[in-house]
Amino acid sequence: MDVIRAIESEQMKENAVNFHVGDTVKVHFTIKEGEKERIQVYEGLVIAIKNGGIRKTFIVRKISYGVGVERIFPVHSPRIEKIDVVRRGRVRRAKLYYIRTKIGKAAKIPELIIRKRPTV
Amino acid sequence: MLGLIGKKIGMTQVFDANGKLTPVTVIKIEDNVVVENRTVEKHGYSSCVLGSFDKKKSQTTKPYAGQFEGVCAPKKTLVEMRDFDKEAAVGEVMGVNMFKDVMFVDVVGTSKGKGFQGGMKRHGFAGGRATHGSKFHRDIGGTAMSSSPSKTFKGKKMAGRMGNERVTVQNLRVIRVDEEMQVLLVKGAIPGPAQSVVIVQKAKKK
C-alpha cells in the first residue's frame, strides 16, 4: 500500500480544500479547445465533498437559466487553477442533497457570521 | 519476446497529461536476474531463464539452490522467456527501465479463483426470466440434441470451477515507469489478486 500512497501523493495538492460544504465558490477551470487554453469560471454552491485520496471530489450546484446544474470536480485535478470562496454558508449537515428539491427562498443557505469573542 | 517478472501491487488513479483521471494498475518489478540462457544447439530452442524475488536461505533446498550457483542468491520465481529479444549474459540484472521506450505491454497473471460457478456467471449464459410464472431461472438449458446423437458432446459448457487460471491481458498502455520505486504503471486492470506474480511482456500486437 505504501507504494500506492507514494504514487498518489505525488499529484496531490496541499491545502487544496480551502472551503466547506455550504460555501459559494468560484472554480477556475482550464479548458482546452484544440490548441488554445482558456480559463472558465464556474460559480455555485458546494453541496458535497467526497473523500478518497487522489479521487477526492466536490460537487458544485448552480441554477443556470432556471435549470439546476451540478458539476463534480476532482479536488486534485491539475486543470483547477484556483478556487475562490465568495460566501461562507452556515449549514448543519455534511451533504446538502436536500437542496435539490427546494426552490427559491427555501433553497437559500444563511451566511456564516463568525463573531469575535469579546475580550475580557 | 521481451518480458520481466513483476508483482501486482494494486490499483489507483493518476492524472494524465490532459488532466484526466486514469485508472492504473501498479506493478512492482524488482531486479530480474538472468539465471540461464538456453540455446538451439544445446536445448533445441532458445530462451532466457529469469529469476526474481529473494528467497530465504532456510526455505531453500540444496538442489533448488544449485540452479543459482555462481549466478546469484536463490530466487523465488523462475520464468523462462522464449526467444528473448535482448542479448543478456548470465548474471545480468534487468529492471523496470527496460520498459522505458515501450508504449504497450501484455500482462500474464493467474486470475482470482471463483470456486464452483453456474453457467450464467462462468460462460455468460442468458438464463430465464425471474418472474411471470417462470420456473426457469439460472439453469443452463438443453445440453444436446435428440436420439441422434443420443449423447452430450465432450467439452459442453456447463457449471464448474471458475477462475484461478492463466490469463493474458493484451495492449495495456504504459502510463509511467518509475525507476526509483521499481514500479510500472499500466492503464486498466490486470488479472489476479494484489501481491500475485505477473509477467509483463512487450505487446505482441502493437
Tab-separated table of C-alpha atoms in Angstrom:
chain	number	residue	atom	x	y	z
A	1	MET	CA	0.000	0.000	0.000
A	2	ASP	CA	2.884	2.362	0.683
A	3	VAL	CA	3.828	2.373	-2.996
A	4	ILE	CA	0.300	3.333	-3.999
A	5	ARG	CA	0.192	6.086	-1.407
A	6	ALA	CA	3.523	7.407	-2.664
A	7	ILE	CA	2.253	7.490	-6.249
A	8	GLU	CA	-0.951	9.254	-5.227
A	9	SER	CA	0.761	11.816	-3.034
A	10	GLU	CA	2.951	12.906	-5.950
A	11	GLN	CA	-0.015	14.529	-7.674
A	12	MET	CA	-1.936	15.607	-4.603
A	13	LYS	CA	-2.180	19.333	-3.936
A	14	GLU	CA	-1.505	20.569	-0.455
A	15	ASN	CA	-4.297	22.528	1.218
A	16	ALA	CA	-6.426	22.088	-1.882
A	17	VAL	CA	-9.682	22.346	0.024
A	18	ASN	CA	-9.971	25.900	1.323
A	19	PHE	CA	-13.767	25.778	1.501
A	20	HIS	CA	-16.557	23.950	3.304
A	21	VAL	CA	-19.879	22.455	2.352
A	22	GLY	CA	-22.404	25.281	2.102
A	23	ASP	CA	-19.926	27.802	0.745
A	24	THR	CA	-20.431	29.558	-2.558
A	25	VAL	CA	-17.244	29.169	-4.598
A	26	LYS	CA	-15.753	30.223	-7.906
A	27	VAL	CA	-13.856	27.385	-9.586
A	28	HIS	CA	-11.292	28.487	-12.165
A	29	PHE	CA	-11.085	25.563	-14.564
A	30	THR	CA	-8.781	25.357	-17.596
A	31	ILE	CA	-10.426	24.216	-20.796
A	32	LYS	CA	-8.537	23.058	-23.882
A	33	GLU	CA	-10.066	23.925	-27.220
A	34	GLY	CA	-7.792	22.397	-29.820
A	35	GLU	CA	-4.528	24.252	-29.303
A	36	LYS	CA	-5.930	27.064	-27.209
A	37	GLU	CA	-6.289	27.026	-23.467
A	38	ARG	CA	-8.596	29.267	-21.538
A	39	ILE	CA	-9.942	29.529	-18.025
A	40	GLN	CA	-13.628	29.143	-17.342
A	41	VAL	CA	-15.121	30.237	-14.059
A	42	TYR	CA	-17.886	28.132	-12.592
A	43	GLU	CA	-19.692	29.633	-9.638
A	44	GLY	CA	-22.076	27.791	-7.363
A	45	LEU	CA	-22.844	26.204	-4.029
A	46	VAL	CA	-20.727	23.345	-2.695
A	47	ILE	CA	-23.260	20.676	-1.743
A	48	ALA	CA	-20.900	17.763	-1.031
A	49	ILE	CA	-17.263	16.820	-0.553
A	50	LYS	CA	-16.360	13.183	-1.123
A	51	ASN	CA	-13.066	11.892	0.208
A	52	GLY	CA	-10.893	9.179	-1.328
A	53	GLY	CA	-7.238	10.170	-1.531
A	54	ILE	CA	-6.439	11.368	-5.030
A	55	ARG	CA	-10.037	10.644	-6.033
A	56	LYS	CA	-11.397	13.310	-3.655
A	57	THR	CA	-14.148	15.320	-5.354
A	58	PHE	CA	-16.617	18.082	-4.616
A	59	ILE	CA	-19.981	18.903	-6.150
A	60	VAL	CA	-20.879	22.460	-7.112
A	61	ARG	CA	-24.516	23.280	-7.813
A	62	LYS	CA	-25.909	26.363	-9.512
A	63	ILE	CA	-29.133	27.415	-11.171
A	64	SER	CA	-28.494	28.242	-14.811
A	65	TYR	CA	-31.409	29.766	-16.766
A	66	GLY	CA	-33.831	28.145	-14.348
A	67	VAL	CA	-32.225	24.712	-14.632
A	68	GLY	CA	-30.224	23.167	-11.818
A	69	VAL	CA	-26.695	22.273	-12.917
A	70	GLU	CA	-24.266	20.219	-10.864
A	71	ARG	CA	-20.607	19.688	-11.671
A	72	ILE	CA	-18.281	17.270	-9.973
A	73	PHE	CA	-14.668	18.446	-9.755
A	74	PRO	CA	-11.723	16.282	-8.681
A	75	VAL	CA	-10.055	18.308	-5.934
A	76	HIS	CA	-6.521	17.426	-7.056
A	77	SER	CA	-7.131	17.974	-10.777
A	78	PRO	CA	-4.264	19.863	-12.418
A	79	ARG	CA	-6.893	21.657	-14.505
A	80	ILE	CA	-8.250	23.512	-11.498
A	81	GLU	CA	-6.317	26.749	-11.414
A	82	LYS	CA	-7.747	28.064	-8.157
A	83	ILE	CA	-10.875	28.112	-6.040
A	84	ASP	CA	-12.214	31.365	-4.607
A	85	VAL	CA	-14.658	31.374	-1.732
A	86	VAL	CA	-17.299	34.008	-2.449
A	87	ARG	CA	-19.525	33.486	0.569
A	88	ARG	CA	-19.363	31.259	3.640
A	89	GLY	CA	-22.547	29.374	4.485
A	90	ARG	CA	-23.957	28.230	7.799
A	91	VAL	CA	-25.060	24.612	7.401
A	92	ARG	CA	-25.749	21.770	9.817
A	93	ARG	CA	-25.007	18.770	7.651
A	94	ALA	CA	-22.177	17.424	5.508
A	95	LYS	CA	-24.201	16.743	2.372
A	96	LEU	CA	-26.758	19.250	1.103
A	97	TYR	CA	-28.612	16.971	-1.285
A	98	TYR	CA	-31.948	18.200	0.114
A	99	ILE	CA	-31.395	21.493	-1.658
A	100	ARG	CA	-32.202	19.838	-4.992
A	101	THR	CA	-35.860	19.635	-4.032
A	102	LYS	CA	-36.097	23.195	-2.741
A	103	ILE	CA	-36.864	26.270	-4.822
A	104	GLY	CA	-36.481	29.980	-4.179
A	105	LYS	CA	-36.107	31.110	-0.606
A	106	ALA	CA	-36.180	27.577	0.791
A	107	ALA	CA	-33.021	26.803	-1.172
A	108	LYS	CA	-31.138	29.640	0.450
A	109	ILE	CA	-28.266	28.985	2.815
A	110	PRO	CA	-27.757	31.574	5.559
A	111	GLU	CA	-24.393	33.259	5.655
A	112	LEU	CA	-21.895	32.177	8.243
A	113	ILE	CA	-21.014	35.002	10.542
A	114	ILE	CA	-18.115	34.378	12.856
A	115	ARG	CA	-18.390	36.607	15.893
A	116	LYS	CA	-15.201	37.531	17.599
A	117	ARG	CA	-15.107	36.590	21.255
A	118	PRO	CA	-15.343	39.673	23.420
A	119	THR	CA	-12.029	40.312	25.103
A	120	VAL	CA	-12.260	40.435	28.871
B	1	MET	CA	9.784	-11.639	-26.793
B	2	LEU	CA	10.778	-9.124	-24.163
B	3	GLY	CA	9.409	-9.589	-20.683
B	4	LEU	CA	10.076	-9.426	-16.962
B	5	ILE	CA	8.687	-10.847	-13.748
B	6	GLY	CA	6.689	-8.467	-11.585
B	7	LYS	CA	4.285	-8.289	-8.709
B	8	LYS	CA	0.829	-6.750	-8.734
B	9	ILE	CA	0.639	-4.123	-6.014
B	10	GLY	CA	-2.867	-2.817	-6.607
B	11	MET	CA	-4.850	-0.188	-8.437
B	12	THR	CA	-5.178	3.562	-8.126
B	13	GLN	CA	-5.792	6.565	-10.363
B	14	VAL	CA	-3.451	9.206	-11.731
B	15	PHE	CA	-3.978	12.413	-13.690
B	16	ASP	CA	-2.626	12.148	-17.227
B	17	ALA	CA	-1.171	14.960	-19.360
B	18	ASN	CA	-4.645	16.252	-20.215
B	19	GLY	CA	-5.656	16.365	-16.577
B	20	LYS	CA	-7.889	13.328	-16.926
B	21	LEU	CA	-8.122	10.795	-14.105
B	22	THR	CA	-6.858	7.493	-15.471
B	23	PRO	CA	-7.265	4.131	-13.723
B	24	VAL	CA	-3.911	2.380	-13.397
B	25	THR	CA	-2.507	-0.838	-12.013
B	26	VAL	CA	0.763	-0.604	-10.110
B	27	ILE	CA	3.224	-3.397	-10.922
B	28	LYS	CA	6.413	-3.675	-8.937
B	29	ILE	CA	9.318	-5.039	-10.954
B	30	GLU	CA	12.230	-5.918	-8.743
B	31	ASP	CA	15.594	-6.817	-10.201
B	32	ASN	CA	15.323	-9.699	-12.648
B	33	VAL	CA	18.477	-11.832	-12.912
B	34	VAL	CA	19.344	-13.915	-15.941
B	35	VAL	CA	19.869	-17.370	-14.438
B	36	GLU	CA	20.420	-19.352	-17.627
B	37	ASN	CA	20.494	-18.918	-21.374
B	38	ARG	CA	19.102	-21.862	-23.348
B	39	THR	CA	20.345	-22.230	-26.905
B	40	VAL	CA	19.188	-24.011	-30.029
B	41	GLU	CA	22.420	-26.042	-30.182
B	42	LYS	CA	22.148	-27.403	-26.683
B	43	HIS	CA	18.427	-27.426	-25.852
B	44	GLY	CA	16.735	-27.327	-29.260
B	45	TYR	CA	15.207	-23.893	-28.666
B	46	SER	CA	16.377	-20.524	-27.485
B	47	SER	CA	15.194	-18.899	-24.296
B	48	CYS	CA	16.260	-16.897	-21.297
B	49	VAL	CA	15.518	-18.002	-17.737
B	50	LEU	CA	14.788	-15.110	-15.410
B	51	GLY	CA	14.632	-15.170	-11.631
B	52	SER	CA	13.145	-12.639	-9.262
B	53	PHE	CA	12.249	-12.069	-5.587
B	54	ASP	CA	14.741	-13.191	-2.947
B	55	LYS	CA	14.111	-16.461	-1.173
B	56	LYS	CA	15.048	-17.143	2.440
B	57	LYS	CA	18.024	-19.415	2.844
B	58	SER	CA	16.176	-21.557	5.385
B	59	GLN	CA	13.445	-22.200	2.808
B	60	THR	CA	15.831	-23.223	0.045
B	61	THR	CA	16.793	-26.833	-0.596
B	62	LYS	CA	20.253	-27.642	-1.892
B	63	PRO	CA	19.036	-28.963	-5.269
B	64	TYR	CA	16.986	-25.784	-5.803
B	65	ALA	CA	19.872	-23.527	-4.779
B	66	GLY	CA	22.143	-25.435	-7.183
B	67	GLN	CA	20.479	-23.773	-10.184
B	68	PHE	CA	21.683	-20.408	-8.987
B	69	GLU	CA	25.240	-21.408	-8.105
B	70	GLY	CA	27.728	-18.800	-9.207
B	71	VAL	CA	24.992	-16.508	-10.512
B	72	CYS	CA	23.062	-15.015	-7.623
B	73	ALA	CA	21.273	-15.791	-4.381
B	74	PRO	CA	18.338	-18.215	-4.835
B	75	LYS	CA	15.206	-16.561	-6.228
B	76	LYS	CA	11.579	-17.358	-5.521
B	77	THR	CA	10.222	-17.155	-9.035
B	78	LEU	CA	11.780	-18.596	-12.161
B	79	VAL	CA	10.310	-17.858	-15.575
B	80	GLU	CA	11.508	-18.952	-18.988
B	81	MET	CA	11.142	-16.379	-21.762
B	82	ARG	CA	11.204	-17.946	-25.222
B	83	ASP	CA	13.272	-16.146	-27.897
B	84	PHE	CA	14.383	-13.268	-25.701
B	85	ASP	CA	14.865	-10.197	-27.887
B	86	LYS	CA	17.666	-8.732	-25.834
B	87	GLU	CA	21.218	-10.036	-25.567
B	88	ALA	CA	21.592	-10.894	-21.916
B	89	ALA	CA	24.531	-12.633	-20.320
B	90	VAL	CA	24.058	-14.974	-17.374
B	91	GLY	CA	24.051	-12.946	-14.172
B	92	GLU	CA	22.873	-9.761	-15.855
B	93	VAL	CA	20.353	-7.747	-13.852
B	94	MET	CA	17.384	-6.126	-15.559
B	95	GLY	CA	14.816	-3.742	-14.093
B	96	VAL	CA	11.823	-1.577	-14.919
B	97	ASN	CA	13.838	0.750	-17.132
B	98	MET	CA	13.622	-1.941	-19.829
B	99	PHE	CA	10.064	-0.697	-20.438
B	100	LYS	CA	11.114	2.924	-20.827
B	101	ASP	CA	10.643	3.045	-24.583
B	102	VAL	CA	7.730	0.610	-24.619
B	103	MET	CA	4.273	2.039	-25.290
B	104	PHE	CA	2.101	-1.031	-24.778
B	105	VAL	CA	2.517	-4.225	-22.767
B	106	ASP	CA	0.768	-7.581	-22.312
B	107	VAL	CA	0.377	-8.818	-18.755
B	108	VAL	CA	0.088	-12.503	-17.857
B	109	GLY	CA	-1.279	-13.494	-14.480
B	110	THR	CA	-3.398	-16.032	-12.627
B	111	SER	CA	-6.989	-14.897	-12.237
B	112	LYS	CA	-8.776	-14.910	-8.896
B	113	GLY	CA	-10.413	-18.256	-8.100
B	114	LYS	CA	-14.206	-18.034	-8.131
B	115	GLY	CA	-14.982	-21.612	-6.977
B	116	PHE	CA	-17.795	-23.716	-8.458
B	117	GLN	CA	-19.977	-21.408	-10.538
B	118	GLY	CA	-23.070	-21.847	-12.681
B	119	GLY	CA	-23.378	-21.410	-16.437
B	120	MET	CA	-24.570	-17.828	-16.272
B	121	LYS	CA	-21.534	-16.498	-14.445
B	122	ARG	CA	-18.998	-18.897	-15.931
B	123	HIS	CA	-19.962	-18.718	-19.608
B	124	GLY	CA	-22.351	-15.790	-19.789
B	125	PHE	CA	-25.493	-17.834	-20.492
B	126	ALA	CA	-28.688	-15.809	-20.586
B	127	GLY	CA	-30.759	-17.871	-18.127
B	128	GLY	CA	-34.530	-17.462	-17.896
B	129	ARG	CA	-36.826	-14.756	-16.595
B	130	ALA	CA	-37.248	-14.258	-12.891
B	131	THR	CA	-40.995	-13.563	-12.702
B	132	HIS	CA	-44.329	-14.048	-14.537
B	133	GLY	CA	-44.660	-17.688	-13.542
B	134	SER	CA	-41.296	-18.686	-14.931
B	135	LYS	CA	-39.777	-21.778	-13.380
B	136	PHE	CA	-36.591	-21.469	-15.413
B	137	HIS	CA	-34.174	-19.054	-13.772
B	138	ARG	CA	-30.427	-19.700	-13.820
B	139	ASP	CA	-30.395	-23.123	-15.496
B	140	ILE	CA	-28.162	-23.828	-18.465
B	141	GLY	CA	-30.962	-25.280	-20.628
B	142	GLY	CA	-30.598	-28.143	-23.095
B	143	THR	CA	-27.205	-29.778	-23.375
B	144	ALA	CA	-27.609	-31.877	-26.537
B	145	MET	CA	-29.797	-32.966	-29.475
B	146	SER	CA	-32.284	-35.861	-29.730
B	147	SER	CA	-31.990	-39.654	-30.176
B	148	SER	CA	-29.274	-38.923	-32.671
B	149	PRO	CA	-26.565	-38.472	-31.348
B	150	SER	CA	-28.135	-39.519	-28.040
B	151	LYS	CA	-25.294	-38.073	-26.001
B	152	THR	CA	-23.861	-34.828	-24.768
B	153	PHE	CA	-20.714	-33.853	-26.604
B	154	LYS	CA	-17.496	-33.556	-24.696
B	155	GLY	CA	-16.479	-30.046	-23.785
B	156	LYS	CA	-20.092	-28.827	-23.460
B	157	LYS	CA	-20.136	-25.603	-21.465
B	158	MET	CA	-21.604	-26.313	-18.063
B	159	ALA	CA	-21.230	-25.265	-14.428
B	160	GLY	CA	-17.850	-25.896	-12.833
B	161	ARG	CA	-14.706	-24.444	-11.369
B	162	MET	CA	-14.088	-20.891	-12.499
B	163	GLY	CA	-11.051	-18.660	-12.298
B	164	ASN	CA	-7.595	-19.480	-10.950
B	165	GLU	CA	-6.236	-19.890	-14.466
B	166	ARG	CA	-3.586	-18.215	-16.607
B	167	VAL	CA	-4.987	-15.089	-18.209
B	168	THR	CA	-3.282	-12.638	-20.574
B	169	VAL	CA	-4.461	-9.057	-20.952
B	170	GLN	CA	-3.139	-7.511	-24.144
B	171	ASN	CA	-2.217	-3.980	-25.176
B	172	LEU	CA	-2.201	-2.135	-21.880
B	173	ARG	CA	-0.780	1.347	-22.215
B	174	VAL	CA	2.277	2.137	-20.141
B	175	ILE	CA	1.489	5.290	-18.176
B	176	ARG	CA	4.676	5.681	-16.186
B	177	VAL	CA	7.970	3.951	-15.433
B	178	ASP	CA	9.449	4.785	-12.038
B	179	GLU	CA	12.985	3.512	-11.634
B	180	GLU	CA	13.381	4.747	-8.090
B	181	MET	CA	10.407	2.807	-6.758
B	182	GLN	CA	10.920	-0.016	-9.317
B	183	VAL	CA	7.352	0.474	-10.360
B	184	LEU	CA	5.468	0.292	-13.652
B	185	LEU	CA	2.029	1.870	-14.115
B	186	VAL	CA	-0.235	0.436	-16.793
B	187	LYS	CA	-3.689	1.656	-17.743
B	188	GLY	CA	-6.533	-0.626	-16.718
B	189	ALA	CA	-6.850	-3.825	-14.755
B	190	ILE	CA	-4.703	-6.953	-14.763
B	191	PRO	CA	-5.651	-10.481	-13.638
B	192	GLY	CA	-5.146	-11.804	-10.131
B	193	PRO	CA	-5.193	-10.527	-6.570
B	194	ALA	CA	-2.744	-7.988	-5.173
B	195	GLN	CA	0.711	-9.364	-4.320
B	196	SER	CA	0.412	-12.019	-7.047
B	197	VAL	CA	3.216	-12.712	-9.504
B	198	VAL	CA	2.679	-11.472	-13.051
B	199	ILE	CA	4.716	-11.493	-16.239
B	200	VAL	CA	4.936	-8.198	-18.103
B	201	GLN	CA	5.773	-8.505	-21.780
B	202	LYS	CA	6.168	-6.104	-24.651
B	203	ALA	CA	2.860	-6.077	-26.511
B	204	LYS	CA	2.690	-8.705	-29.224
B	205	LYS	CA	0.175	-6.975	-31.455
B	206	LYS	CA	1.361	-3.369	-31.315
